Short mmCIF file of C-alpha atoms in Angstrom, two decimals:
data_model
loop_
_atom_site.label_atom_id
_atom_site.label_comp_id
_atom_site.label_asym_id
_atom_site.label_seq_id
_atom_site.Cartn_x
_atom_site.Cartn_y
_atom_site.Cartn_z
CA MET A 1 74.95 4.27 15.23
CA ASP A 2 71.60 5.20 13.66
CA LYS A 3 70.45 8.60 14.97
CA ASN A 4 66.90 7.28 15.39
CA SER A 5 67.81 4.17 17.37
CA ASN A 6 66.59 3.73 20.94
CA HIS A 7 70.20 3.78 22.16
CA ASP A 8 70.95 7.25 20.80
CA HIS A 9 69.98 8.88 24.10
CA CYS A 10 72.73 11.48 24.25
CA ALA A 11 73.24 14.44 22.05
CA ASN A 12 76.50 15.26 20.37
CA PRO A 13 78.45 17.53 22.78
CA SER A 14 77.95 20.45 20.39
CA GLU A 15 74.16 19.94 20.43
CA GLU A 16 71.60 20.53 23.17
CA ARG A 17 71.70 17.68 25.69
CA LYS A 18 68.50 15.62 25.71
CA SER A 19 67.44 12.15 26.61
CA HIS A 20 65.19 10.11 24.39
CA HIS A 21 63.21 7.60 26.41
CA SER A 22 60.92 5.07 24.84
CA ASN A 23 57.21 5.85 25.00
CA ASP A 24 56.75 3.07 27.58
CA VAL A 25 59.43 4.53 29.86
CA LYS A 26 58.00 8.05 29.48
CA LYS A 27 54.50 6.79 30.28
CA ASN A 28 55.80 4.95 33.36
CA LEU A 29 57.70 8.02 34.59
CA VAL A 30 54.80 10.40 33.97
CA THR A 31 52.40 8.05 35.78
CA ARG A 32 54.75 7.88 38.75
CA LEU A 33 55.21 11.67 38.77
CA ASN A 34 51.46 12.25 38.58
CA ARG A 35 51.04 9.98 41.61
CA ILE A 36 53.80 11.89 43.44
CA GLU A 37 52.13 15.18 42.55
CA GLY A 38 48.95 13.87 44.15
CA GLN A 39 50.89 12.81 47.23
CA ILE A 40 52.35 16.33 47.54
CA ARG A 41 48.88 17.85 47.31
CA GLY A 42 47.75 15.38 49.97
CA ILE A 43 50.60 16.42 52.27
CA LYS A 44 49.67 20.06 51.79
CA GLY A 45 46.07 19.23 52.70
CA MET A 46 47.23 17.34 55.77
CA ILE A 47 49.17 20.39 56.94
CA GLU A 48 46.19 22.65 56.31
CA LYS A 49 43.96 20.28 58.34
CA ASP A 50 46.43 20.11 61.24
CA THR A 51 46.94 16.37 60.77
CA TYR A 52 49.05 14.66 63.42
CA CYS A 53 52.74 15.32 62.61
CA ASP A 54 53.78 11.66 62.57
CA ASP A 55 51.14 10.90 59.92
CA VAL A 56 52.40 13.78 57.76
CA ILE A 57 56.01 12.64 58.15
CA THR A 58 55.02 9.10 57.12
CA GLN A 59 53.40 10.49 53.96
CA ILE A 60 56.51 12.60 53.26
CA ALA A 61 58.70 9.50 53.59
CA SER A 62 56.46 7.64 51.15
CA THR A 63 56.71 10.51 48.66
CA GLN A 64 60.49 10.66 48.99
CA SER A 65 60.66 6.93 48.31
CA ALA A 66 58.52 7.37 45.19
CA LEU A 67 60.82 10.15 43.95
CA ASN A 68 63.84 7.93 44.60
CA SER A 69 62.23 5.26 42.42
CA VAL A 70 61.86 7.75 39.56
CA ALA A 71 65.50 8.78 39.97
CA LYS A 72 66.60 5.13 39.96
CA ILE A 73 64.76 4.46 36.70
CA LEU A 74 66.31 7.55 35.10
CA LEU A 75 69.80 6.76 36.38
CA GLU A 76 69.62 3.16 35.17
CA GLY A 77 68.60 4.26 31.69
CA HIS A 78 71.26 6.96 31.67
CA LEU A 79 73.99 4.50 32.65
CA LYS A 80 72.90 1.85 30.16
CA SER A 81 72.64 4.24 27.24
CA CYS A 82 74.22 7.68 27.45
CA ILE A 83 77.15 6.82 29.68
CA VAL A 84 77.99 3.55 27.93
CA ASP A 85 77.81 5.30 24.54
CA ARG A 86 80.02 8.15 25.72
CA ILE A 87 82.60 5.82 27.26
CA ASN A 88 82.64 3.71 24.09
CA ALA A 89 83.27 6.93 22.15
CA GLY A 90 86.27 7.65 24.39
CA ASP A 91 84.65 10.29 26.62
CA SER A 92 86.12 9.54 30.04
CA GLU A 93 84.45 12.63 31.52
CA ALA A 94 81.16 10.69 31.43
CA VAL A 95 82.24 8.74 34.52
CA ASP A 96 82.92 11.95 36.46
CA GLU A 97 79.48 13.26 35.46
CA VAL A 98 77.79 10.11 36.79
CA LEU A 99 79.74 10.27 40.05
CA ILE A 100 78.59 13.86 40.58
CA THR A 101 75.01 12.87 39.79
CA ILE A 102 75.12 9.98 42.27
CA GLU A 103 76.61 12.28 44.89
CA LYS A 104 73.69 14.68 44.39
CA LEU A 105 71.20 11.85 44.82
CA MET A 106 72.89 10.57 47.96
CA LYS A 107 72.79 13.99 49.65
CA LYS A 108 69.03 13.80 49.74
#
């Protein structure tokens, strides 16, 4: 596989592990994270202004949902690229890694 292809998302095990998202995916993720950052600042402001608890909790739930969306996008890309590539290369430990990652996400 060409080292510069879009599907070369995972580093060789002896190299530093990195993902290589397309510019469109990065832009989408950064936009979402910037929005989430604003939501967090808004929640902080609500607390400082003694906003009614239920309203704050609703905003927290919205922020958690937005973070889950970011995680879903990342997980989907990871499964479709890194994990598939590693399994095709005979690395069965890739499945265990994904299961641990999913377990971490589900604890939230």
